[in-house]
Structure formats: C-alpha cells, structure tokens
Amino acid sequence: MTGNDTQYTTTRIDYSYIITMSDDDILSFERYDDEFSSIMEQIRTSLAQQPPGTLTRNLLQQCDDLIQQMALEARSVSDAALKRTLLQKVRTYKSEW
C-alpha cells in the first residue's frame, strides 16, 4: 500500500435485537451489508489497476444505487428508533465510499 491508499472498514449492525422488522426486512439489510462490502472490495481492486476504467465507474454507480435503495427502504420503516438506526447505517456507508 502507498500513502495514498485508503483503508475502508464496514460497520455491521446487529439485527438480532430488532423485533419490529420482519425477517424479510432483516435479511434485506443483511444482504445490503454483504453487497456493500463486496462492491467496496471490487472498487478497491479496480482502483489498483492503472488507469481505472469503465469497470470502476460502473462499480461506483452500483454502489451509489445500492445506498439510495437502502435509504429508501430505511425511510419506509415505521418504527422511529429502528429508522434512525438504519439511516445512520446508510450515512456510514455514504461516508465510506
């Protein structure tokens, strides 16, 4: 790694304590965690190539689309505390990418 490389960490939410979400909703956000981590790893790999190309642009767009979808679903949650937790997760993702 060079001095310009950025290390990314992904913070995962423990969904096991959330009882107001359906199992499908919980699985959906767990899948988002996994997909976000995967896309970020692909972006890092792609950026290591000189010069980054179309693949990198497509991955960045995919990441942006994923974050927008997560925000949309988080805003649709009726439980206020859960909504805050999920929206905080979305903000964390936005700051990571």
A tleap script that builds the chain and sets N, CA, C and O, in Angstrom:
source leaprc.protein.ff14SB
mol = sequence {
  NMET THR GLY ASN ASP THR GLN TYR THR THR
  THR ARG ILE ASP TYR SER TYR ILE ILE THR
  MET SER ASP ASP ASP ILE LEU SER PHE GLU
  ARG TYR ASP ASP GLU PHE SER SER ILE MET
  GLU GLN ILE ARG THR SER LEU ALA GLN GLN
  PRO PRO GLY THR LEU THR ARG ASN LEU LEU
  GLN GLN CYS ASP ASP LEU ILE GLN GLN MET
  ALA LEU GLU ALA ARG SER VAL SER ASP ALA
  ALA LEU LYS ARG THR LEU LEU GLN LYS VAL
  ARG THR TYR LYS SER GLU CTRP
}
set mol.1.N position { 0.832 -1.182 0.000 }
set mol.1.CA position { 0.000 0.000 0.000 }
set mol.1.C position { 0.870 1.236 0.000 }
set mol.1.O position { 1.938 1.265 0.611 }
set mol.2.N position { 0.404 2.246 -0.687 }
set mol.2.CA position { 1.113 3.509 -0.702 }
set mol.2.C position { 0.435 4.475 0.243 }
set mol.2.O position { -0.611 4.166 0.813 }
set mol.3.N position { 1.030 5.649 0.413 }
set mol.3.CA position { 0.450 6.640 1.303 }
set mol.3.C position { -0.893 7.157 0.840 }
set mol.3.O position { -1.637 7.724 1.640 }
set mol.4.N position { -1.231 6.977 -0.438 }
set mol.4.CA position { -2.496 7.472 -0.976 }
set mol.4.C position { -3.621 6.466 -0.864 }
set mol.4.O position { -4.779 6.807 -1.104 }
set mol.5.N position { -3.300 5.216 -0.499 }
set mol.5.CA position { -4.337 4.189 -0.393 }
set mol.5.C position { -5.189 4.445 0.834 }
set mol.5.O position { -4.691 4.873 1.876 }
set mol.6.N position { -6.464 4.181 0.700 }
set mol.6.CA position { -7.401 4.386 1.795 }
set mol.6.C position { -7.882 3.035 2.282 }
set mol.6.O position { -8.227 2.168 1.479 }
set mol.7.N position { -7.906 2.852 3.579 }
set mol.7.CA position { -8.438 1.643 4.180 }
set mol.7.C position { -9.909 1.881 4.482 }
set mol.7.O position { -10.273 2.918 5.036 }
set mol.8.N position { -10.744 0.934 4.124 }
set mol.8.CA position { -12.170 1.033 4.395 }
set mol.8.C position { -12.542 -0.055 5.387 }
set mol.8.O position { -12.058 -1.184 5.310 }
set mol.9.N position { -13.398 0.303 6.303 }
set mol.9.CA position { -13.956 -0.687 7.204 }
set mol.9.C position { -15.465 -0.587 7.109 }
set mol.9.O position { -16.022 0.500 6.959 }
set mol.10.N position { -16.099 -1.699 7.196 }
set mol.10.CA position { -17.553 -1.728 7.129 }
set mol.10.C position { -18.085 -2.093 8.501 }
set mol.10.O position { -17.725 -3.126 9.066 }
set mol.11.N position { -18.939 -1.243 9.027 }
set mol.11.CA position { -19.561 -1.476 10.322 }
set mol.11.C position { -20.875 -2.194 10.084 }
set mol.11.O position { -21.722 -1.729 9.322 }
set mol.12.N position { -21.034 -3.319 10.737 }
set mol.12.CA position { -22.249 -4.099 10.561 }
set mol.12.C position { -23.187 -3.872 11.746 }
set mol.12.O position { -22.741 -3.753 12.887 }
set mol.13.N position { -24.469 -3.816 11.469 }
set mol.13.CA position { -25.486 -3.680 12.510 }
set mol.13.C position { -25.857 -5.081 12.987 }
set mol.13.O position { -26.004 -6.001 12.182 }
set mol.14.N position { -26.005 -5.235 14.285 }
set mol.14.CA position { -26.502 -6.484 14.838 }
set mol.14.C position { -28.025 -6.424 14.770 }
set mol.14.O position { -28.662 -5.743 15.573 }
set mol.15.N position { -28.595 -7.130 13.822 }
set mol.15.CA position { -30.037 -7.082 13.602 }
set mol.15.C position { -30.797 -8.016 14.542 }
set mol.15.O position { -32.027 -7.992 14.556 }
set mol.16.N position { -30.114 -8.819 15.311 }
set mol.16.CA position { -30.793 -9.824 16.122 }
set mol.16.C position { -31.706 -9.216 17.186 }
set mol.16.O position { -32.663 -9.862 17.612 }
set mol.17.N position { -31.427 -7.981 17.625 }
set mol.17.CA position { -32.247 -7.370 18.664 }
set mol.17.C position { -33.463 -6.645 18.104 }
set mol.17.O position { -34.307 -6.183 18.872 }
set mol.18.N position { -33.567 -6.539 16.826 }
set mol.18.CA position { -34.644 -5.776 16.198 }
set mol.18.C position { -35.840 -6.705 16.001 }
set mol.18.O position { -35.809 -7.614 15.171 }
set mol.19.N position { -36.883 -6.462 16.773 }
set mol.19.CA position { -38.042 -7.352 16.699 }
set mol.19.C position { -39.190 -6.735 15.909 }
set mol.19.O position { -40.178 -7.414 15.626 }
set mol.20.N position { -39.076 -5.471 15.551 }
set mol.20.CA position { -40.171 -4.834 14.830 }
set mol.20.C position { -40.055 -5.019 13.326 }
set mol.20.O position { -41.012 -4.760 12.596 }
set mol.21.N position { -38.909 -5.459 12.859 }
set mol.21.CA position { -38.742 -5.711 11.431 }
set mol.21.C position { -39.143 -7.146 11.129 }
set mol.21.O position { -38.978 -8.037 11.963 }
set mol.22.N position { -39.662 -7.358 9.947 }
set mol.22.CA position { -39.952 -8.727 9.541 }
set mol.22.C position { -38.637 -9.425 9.217 }
set mol.22.O position { -37.608 -8.779 9.021 }
set mol.23.N position { -38.689 -10.742 9.166 }
set mol.23.CA position { -37.490 -11.499 8.818 }
set mol.23.C position { -36.978 -11.104 7.436 }
set mol.23.O position { -35.769 -11.059 7.204 }
set mol.24.N position { -37.906 -10.817 6.516 }
set mol.24.CA position { -37.508 -10.405 5.175 }
set mol.24.C position { -36.768 -9.077 5.207 }
set mol.24.O position { -35.777 -8.904 4.498 }
set mol.25.N position { -37.240 -8.131 6.025 }
set mol.25.CA position { -36.577 -6.832 6.139 }
set mol.25.C position { -35.171 -6.983 6.710 }
set mol.25.O position { -34.223 -6.360 6.233 }
set mol.26.N position { -35.051 -7.819 7.739 }
set mol.26.CA position { -33.748 -8.037 8.350 }
set mol.26.C position { -32.802 -8.668 7.339 }
set mol.26.O position { -31.654 -8.243 7.207 }
set mol.27.N position { -33.277 -9.674 6.631 }
set mol.27.CA position { -32.447 -10.308 5.614 }
set mol.27.C position { -32.062 -9.328 4.523 }
set mol.27.O position { -30.948 -9.376 4.000 }
set mol.28.N position { -32.979 -8.442 4.180 }
set mol.28.CA position { -32.705 -7.446 3.153 }
set mol.28.C position { -31.537 -6.557 3.571 }
set mol.28.O position { -30.625 -6.329 2.775 }
set mol.29.N position { -31.548 -6.055 4.792 }
set mol.29.CA position { -30.455 -5.193 5.237 }
set mol.29.C position { -29.166 -5.970 5.464 }
set mol.29.O position { -28.079 -5.425 5.272 }
set mol.30.N position { -29.265 -7.230 5.868 }
set mol.30.CA position { -28.057 -8.046 5.972 }
set mol.30.C position { -27.447 -8.255 4.582 }
set mol.30.O position { -26.228 -8.233 4.415 }
set mol.31.N position { -28.309 -8.457 3.601 }
set mol.31.CA position { -27.820 -8.608 2.219 }
set mol.31.C position { -27.171 -7.312 1.736 }
set mol.31.O position { -26.166 -7.341 1.026 }
set mol.32.N position { -27.751 -6.178 2.125 }
set mol.32.CA position { -27.134 -4.900 1.772 }
set mol.32.C position { -25.726 -4.801 2.355 }
set mol.32.O position { -24.800 -4.353 1.679 }
set mol.33.N position { -25.567 -5.222 3.618 }
set mol.33.CA position { -24.234 -5.219 4.239 }
set mol.33.C position { -23.257 -6.028 3.401 }
set mol.33.O position { -22.158 -5.572 3.086 }
set mol.34.N position { -23.677 -7.234 3.046 }
set mol.34.CA position { -22.807 -8.117 2.266 }
set mol.34.C position { -22.510 -7.541 0.889 }
set mol.34.O position { -21.368 -7.566 0.431 }
set mol.35.N position { -23.538 -7.023 0.236 }
set mol.35.CA position { -23.351 -6.475 -1.108 }
set mol.35.C position { -22.454 -5.241 -1.079 }
set mol.35.O position { -21.593 -5.078 -1.943 }
set mol.36.N position { -22.653 -4.374 -0.088 }
set mol.36.CA position { -21.824 -3.184 0.024 }
set mol.36.C position { -20.359 -3.568 0.219 }
set mol.36.O position { -19.474 -3.000 -0.421 }
set mol.37.N position { -20.108 -4.523 1.096 }
set mol.37.CA position { -18.733 -4.977 1.328 }
set mol.37.C position { -18.119 -5.540 0.053 }
set mol.37.O position { -16.960 -5.269 -0.258 }
set mol.38.N position { -18.892 -6.317 -0.672 }
set mol.38.CA position { -18.409 -6.906 -1.917 }
set mol.38.C position { -18.079 -5.838 -2.962 }
set mol.38.O position { -17.030 -5.882 -3.603 }
set mol.39.N position { -18.986 -4.887 -3.119 }
set mol.39.CA position { -18.758 -3.821 -4.095 }
set mol.39.C position { -17.534 -2.998 -3.716 }
set mol.39.O position { -16.729 -2.650 -4.580 }
set mol.40.N position { -17.388 -2.686 -2.431 }
set mol.40.CA position { -16.230 -1.896 -2.000 }
set mol.40.C position { -14.926 -2.635 -2.275 }
set mol.40.O position { -13.936 -2.022 -2.674 }
set mol.41.N position { -14.922 -3.933 -2.067 }
set mol.41.CA position { -13.719 -4.722 -2.360 }
set mol.41.C position { -13.423 -4.701 -3.857 }
set mol.41.O position { -12.268 -4.570 -4.263 }
set mol.42.N position { -14.459 -4.828 -4.671 }
set mol.42.CA position { -14.275 -4.772 -6.123 }
set mol.42.C position { -13.764 -3.400 -6.560 }
set mol.42.O position { -12.928 -3.306 -7.459 }
set mol.43.N position { -14.260 -2.345 -5.933 }
set mol.43.CA position { -13.805 -0.991 -6.257 }
set mol.43.C position { -12.328 -0.844 -5.909 }
set mol.43.O position { -11.554 -0.309 -6.703 }
set mol.44.N position { -11.935 -1.314 -4.734 }
set mol.44.CA position { -10.517 -1.234 -4.340 }
set mol.44.C position { -9.637 -1.969 -5.342 }
set mol.44.O position { -8.586 -1.466 -5.739 }
set mol.45.N position { -10.067 -3.157 -5.747 }
set mol.45.CA position { -9.302 -3.935 -6.731 }
set mol.45.C position { -9.233 -3.195 -8.056 }
set mol.45.O position { -8.177 -3.120 -8.683 }
set mol.46.N position { -10.354 -2.656 -8.470 }
set mol.46.CA position { -10.411 -1.937 -9.741 }
set mol.46.C position { -9.542 -0.681 -9.719 }
set mol.46.O position { -8.889 -0.356 -10.710 }
set mol.47.N position { -9.537 0.023 -8.588 }
set mol.47.CA position { -8.724 1.241 -8.478 }
set mol.47.C position { -7.229 0.942 -8.485 }
set mol.47.O position { -6.418 1.812 -8.800 }
set mol.48.N position { -6.869 -0.288 -8.138 }
set mol.48.CA position { -5.458 -0.676 -8.152 }
set mol.48.C position { -4.938 -0.814 -9.583 }
set mol.48.O position { -3.730 -0.769 -9.816 }
set mol.49.N position { -5.839 -0.979 -10.526 }
set mol.49.CA position { -5.448 -1.077 -11.931 }
set mol.49.C position { -5.142 0.312 -12.456 }
set mol.49.O position { -5.773 1.291 -12.058 }
set mol.50.N position { -4.192 0.390 -13.332 }
set mol.50.CA position { -3.816 1.685 -13.886 }
set mol.50.C position { -4.202 1.739 -15.346 }
set mol.50.O position { -3.797 0.834 -16.076 }
set mol.51.N position { -4.910 2.665 -15.821 }
set mol.51.CA position { -5.796 3.562 -15.072 }
set mol.51.C position { -7.132 2.883 -14.815 }
set mol.51.O position { -7.527 1.978 -15.551 }
set mol.52.N position { -7.828 3.321 -13.770 }
set mol.52.CA position { -9.176 2.790 -13.548 }
set mol.52.C position { -10.049 3.112 -14.762 }
set mol.52.O position { -9.926 4.183 -15.356 }
set mol.53.N position { -10.909 2.203 -15.115 }
set mol.53.CA position { -11.694 2.410 -16.327 }
set mol.53.C position { -13.178 2.286 -16.110 }
set mol.53.O position { -13.717 2.656 -15.067 }
set mol.54.N position { -13.825 1.752 -17.128 }
set mol.54.CA position { -15.272 1.619 -17.148 }
set mol.54.C position { -15.777 0.761 -15.988 }
set mol.54.O position { -16.809 1.068 -15.391 }
set mol.55.N position { -15.058 -0.299 -15.673 }
set mol.55.CA position { -15.470 -1.152 -14.570 }
set mol.55.C position { -15.572 -0.357 -13.276 }
set mol.55.O position { -16.532 -0.512 -12.521 }
set mol.56.N position { -14.589 0.489 -13.023 }
set mol.56.CA position { -14.598 1.299 -11.800 }
set mol.56.C position { -15.803 2.227 -11.786 }
set mol.56.O position { -16.489 2.339 -10.770 }
set mol.57.N position { -16.064 2.890 -12.900 }
set mol.57.CA position { -17.229 3.782 -12.980 }
set mol.57.C position { -18.521 3.011 -12.742 }
set mol.57.O position { -19.409 3.489 -12.036 }
set mol.58.N position { -18.628 1.833 -13.321 }
set mol.58.CA position { -19.839 1.022 -13.143 }
set mol.58.C position { -20.002 0.578 -11.690 }
set mol.58.O position { -21.112 0.578 -11.158 }
set mol.59.N position { -18.902 0.202 -11.055 }
set mol.59.CA position { -18.964 -0.201 -9.656 }
set mol.59.C position { -19.357 0.966 -8.757 }
set mol.59.O position { -20.134 0.796 -7.817 }
set mol.60.N position { -18.827 2.136 -9.042 }
set mol.60.CA position { -19.188 3.316 -8.260 }
set mol.60.C position { -20.675 3.635 -8.418 }
set mol.60.O position { -21.340 4.001 -7.449 }
set mol.61.N position { -21.190 3.498 -9.630 }
set mol.61.CA position { -22.617 3.718 -9.866 }
set mol.61.C position { -23.453 2.674 -9.139 }
set mol.61.O position { -24.492 2.993 -8.561 }
set mol.62.N position { -22.997 1.431 -9.171 }
set mol.62.CA position { -23.704 0.357 -8.477 }
set mol.62.C position { -23.737 0.624 -6.975 }
set mol.62.O position { -24.757 0.397 -6.325 }
set mol.63.N position { -22.641 1.098 -6.431 }
set mol.63.CA position { -22.570 1.422 -5.007 }
set mol.63.C position { -23.538 2.561 -4.675 }
set mol.63.O position { -24.255 2.503 -3.676 }
set mol.64.N position { -23.552 3.578 -5.506 }
set mol.64.CA position { -24.470 4.698 -5.295 }
set mol.64.C position { -25.920 4.234 -5.349 }
set mol.64.O position { -26.731 4.637 -4.515 }
set mol.65.N position { -26.248 3.398 -6.316 }
set mol.65.CA position { -27.611 2.868 -6.436 }
set mol.65.C position { -27.997 2.052 -5.208 }
set mol.65.O position { -29.122 2.153 -4.718 }
set mol.66.N position { -27.061 1.243 -4.711 }
set mol.66.CA position { -27.325 0.427 -3.532 }
set mol.66.C position { -27.610 1.305 -2.317 }
set mol.66.O position { -28.547 1.041 -1.563 }
set mol.67.N position { -26.815 2.335 -2.130 }
set mol.67.CA position { -27.008 3.239 -0.991 }
set mol.67.C position { -28.352 3.958 -1.092 }
set mol.67.O position { -29.036 4.137 -0.084 }
set mol.68.N position { -28.728 4.368 -2.289 }
set mol.68.CA position { -30.027 5.017 -2.476 }
set mol.68.C position { -31.172 4.059 -2.147 }
set mol.68.O position { -32.156 4.456 -1.524 }
set mol.69.N position { -31.043 2.808 -2.561 }
set mol.69.CA position { -32.085 1.819 -2.261 }
set mol.69.C position { -32.168 1.566 -0.762 }
set mol.69.O position { -33.261 1.447 -0.210 }
set mol.70.N position { -31.024 1.483 -0.108 }
set mol.70.CA position { -31.012 1.286 1.341 }
set mol.70.C position { -31.697 2.452 2.048 }
set mol.70.O position { -32.479 2.249 2.976 }
set mol.71.N position { -31.402 3.669 1.607 }
set mol.71.CA position { -32.006 4.858 2.219 }
set mol.71.C position { -33.521 4.846 2.032 }
set mol.71.O position { -34.270 5.166 2.955 }
set mol.72.N position { -33.961 4.480 0.852 }
set mol.72.CA position { -35.394 4.411 0.572 }
set mol.72.C position { -36.083 3.407 1.492 }
set mol.72.O position { -37.129 3.705 2.068 }
set mol.73.N position { -35.507 2.239 1.628 }
set mol.73.CA position { -36.112 1.225 2.497 }
set mol.73.C position { -36.033 1.629 3.966 }
set mol.73.O position { -36.975 1.393 4.722 }
set mol.74.N position { -34.938 2.227 4.371 }
set mol.74.CA position { -34.805 2.662 5.768 }
set mol.74.C position { -35.852 3.717 6.103 }
set mol.74.O position { -36.438 3.689 7.185 }
set mol.75.N position { -36.091 4.649 5.179 }
set mol.75.CA position { -37.086 5.699 5.427 }
set mol.75.C position { -38.506 5.143 5.496 }
set mol.75.O position { -39.396 5.775 6.066 }
set mol.76.N position { -38.717 3.974 4.921 }
set mol.76.CA position { -40.072 3.404 4.917 }
set mol.76.C position { -40.383 2.621 6.195 }
set mol.76.O position { -41.515 2.172 6.372 }
set mol.77.N position { -39.416 2.451 7.076 }
set mol.77.CA position { -39.634 1.728 8.339 }
set mol.77.C position { -40.460 2.614 9.265 }
set mol.77.O position { -40.160 3.796 9.429 }
set mol.78.N position { -41.499 2.042 9.871 }
set mol.78.CA position { -42.397 2.845 10.704 }
set mol.78.C position { -41.856 3.068 12.114 }
set mol.78.O position { -42.148 4.101 12.715 }
set mol.79.N position { -41.087 2.147 12.653 }
set mol.79.CA position { -40.528 2.291 13.995 }
set mol.79.C position { -39.438 3.368 13.981 }
set mol.79.O position { -38.433 3.228 13.285 }
set mol.80.N position { -39.640 4.447 14.754 }
set mol.80.CA position { -38.737 5.602 14.717 }
set mol.80.C position { -37.308 5.256 15.142 }
set mol.80.O position { -36.349 5.713 14.519 }
set mol.81.N position { -37.164 4.463 16.186 }
set mol.81.CA position { -35.818 4.108 16.667 }
set mol.81.C position { -35.080 3.266 15.635 }
set mol.81.O position { -33.894 3.474 15.377 }
set mol.82.N position { -35.788 2.329 15.060 }
set mol.82.CA position { -35.194 1.484 14.036 }
set mol.82.C position { -34.833 2.301 12.801 }
set mol.82.O position { -33.773 2.114 12.205 }
set mol.83.N position { -35.727 3.205 12.428 }
set mol.83.CA position { -35.472 4.063 11.274 }
set mol.83.C position { -34.178 4.855 11.486 }
set mol.83.O position { -33.349 4.944 10.580 }
set mol.84.N position { -34.004 5.433 12.687 }
set mol.84.CA position { -32.775 6.180 12.991 }
set mol.84.C position { -31.536 5.297 12.860 }
set mol.84.O position { -30.518 5.714 12.307 }
set mol.85.N position { -31.638 4.071 13.378 }
set mol.85.CA position { -30.519 3.134 13.307 }
set mol.85.C position { -30.154 2.812 11.866 }
set mol.85.O position { -28.981 2.828 11.494 }
set mol.86.N position { -31.156 2.523 11.070 }
set mol.86.CA position { -30.904 2.161 9.672 }
set mol.86.C position { -30.396 3.355 8.867 }
set mol.86.O position { -29.504 3.207 8.031 }
set mol.87.N position { -30.960 4.532 9.116 }
set mol.87.CA position { -30.484 5.718 8.397 }
set mol.87.C position { -29.055 6.068 8.802 }
set mol.87.O position { -28.283 6.570 7.985 }
set mol.88.N position { -28.701 5.805 10.057 }
set mol.88.CA position { -27.311 6.008 10.478 }
set mol.88.C position { -26.392 5.052 9.716 }
set mol.88.O position { -25.289 5.427 9.317 }
set mol.89.N position { -26.846 3.837 9.522 }
set mol.89.CA position { -26.077 2.863 8.743 }
set mol.89.C position { -25.873 3.375 7.320 }
set mol.89.O position { -24.775 3.274 6.775 }
set mol.90.N position { -26.911 3.916 6.728 }
set mol.90.CA position { -26.807 4.462 5.373 }
set mol.90.C position { -25.798 5.616 5.348 }
set mol.90.O position { -24.977 5.704 4.435 }
set mol.91.N position { -25.860 6.499 6.351 }
set mol.91.CA position { -24.894 7.614 6.415 }
set mol.91.C position { -23.463 7.089 6.549 }
set mol.91.O position { -22.535 7.644 5.961 }
set mol.92.N position { -23.293 6.033 7.314 }
set mol.92.CA position { -21.967 5.430 7.465 }
set mol.92.C position { -21.471 4.905 6.121 }
set mol.92.O position { -20.317 5.122 5.751 }
set mol.93.N position { -22.337 4.224 5.402 }
set mol.93.CA position { -21.967 3.723 4.079 }
set mol.93.C position { -21.597 4.868 3.140 }
set mol.93.O position { -20.610 4.790 2.409 }
set mol.94.N position { -22.398 5.929 3.168 }
set mol.94.CA position { -22.107 7.072 2.305 }
set mol.94.C position { -20.724 7.646 2.603 }
set mol.94.O position { -19.993 8.023 1.687 }
set mol.95.N position { -20.372 7.710 3.872 }
set mol.95.CA position { -19.076 8.268 4.236 }
set mol.95.C position { -17.927 7.330 3.863 }
set mol.95.O position { -16.805 7.786 3.646 }
set mol.96.N position { -18.195 6.038 3.787 }
set mol.96.CA position { -17.152 5.072 3.440 }
set mol.96.C position { -16.827 5.074 1.967 }
set mol.96.O position { -15.677 4.849 1.592 }
set mol.97.N position { -17.784 5.317 1.139 }
set mol.97.CA position { -17.486 5.222 -0.281 }
set mol.97.C position { -17.210 6.590 -0.830 }
set mol.97.O position { -16.935 6.733 -2.022 }
savepdb mol mol.pdb
quit
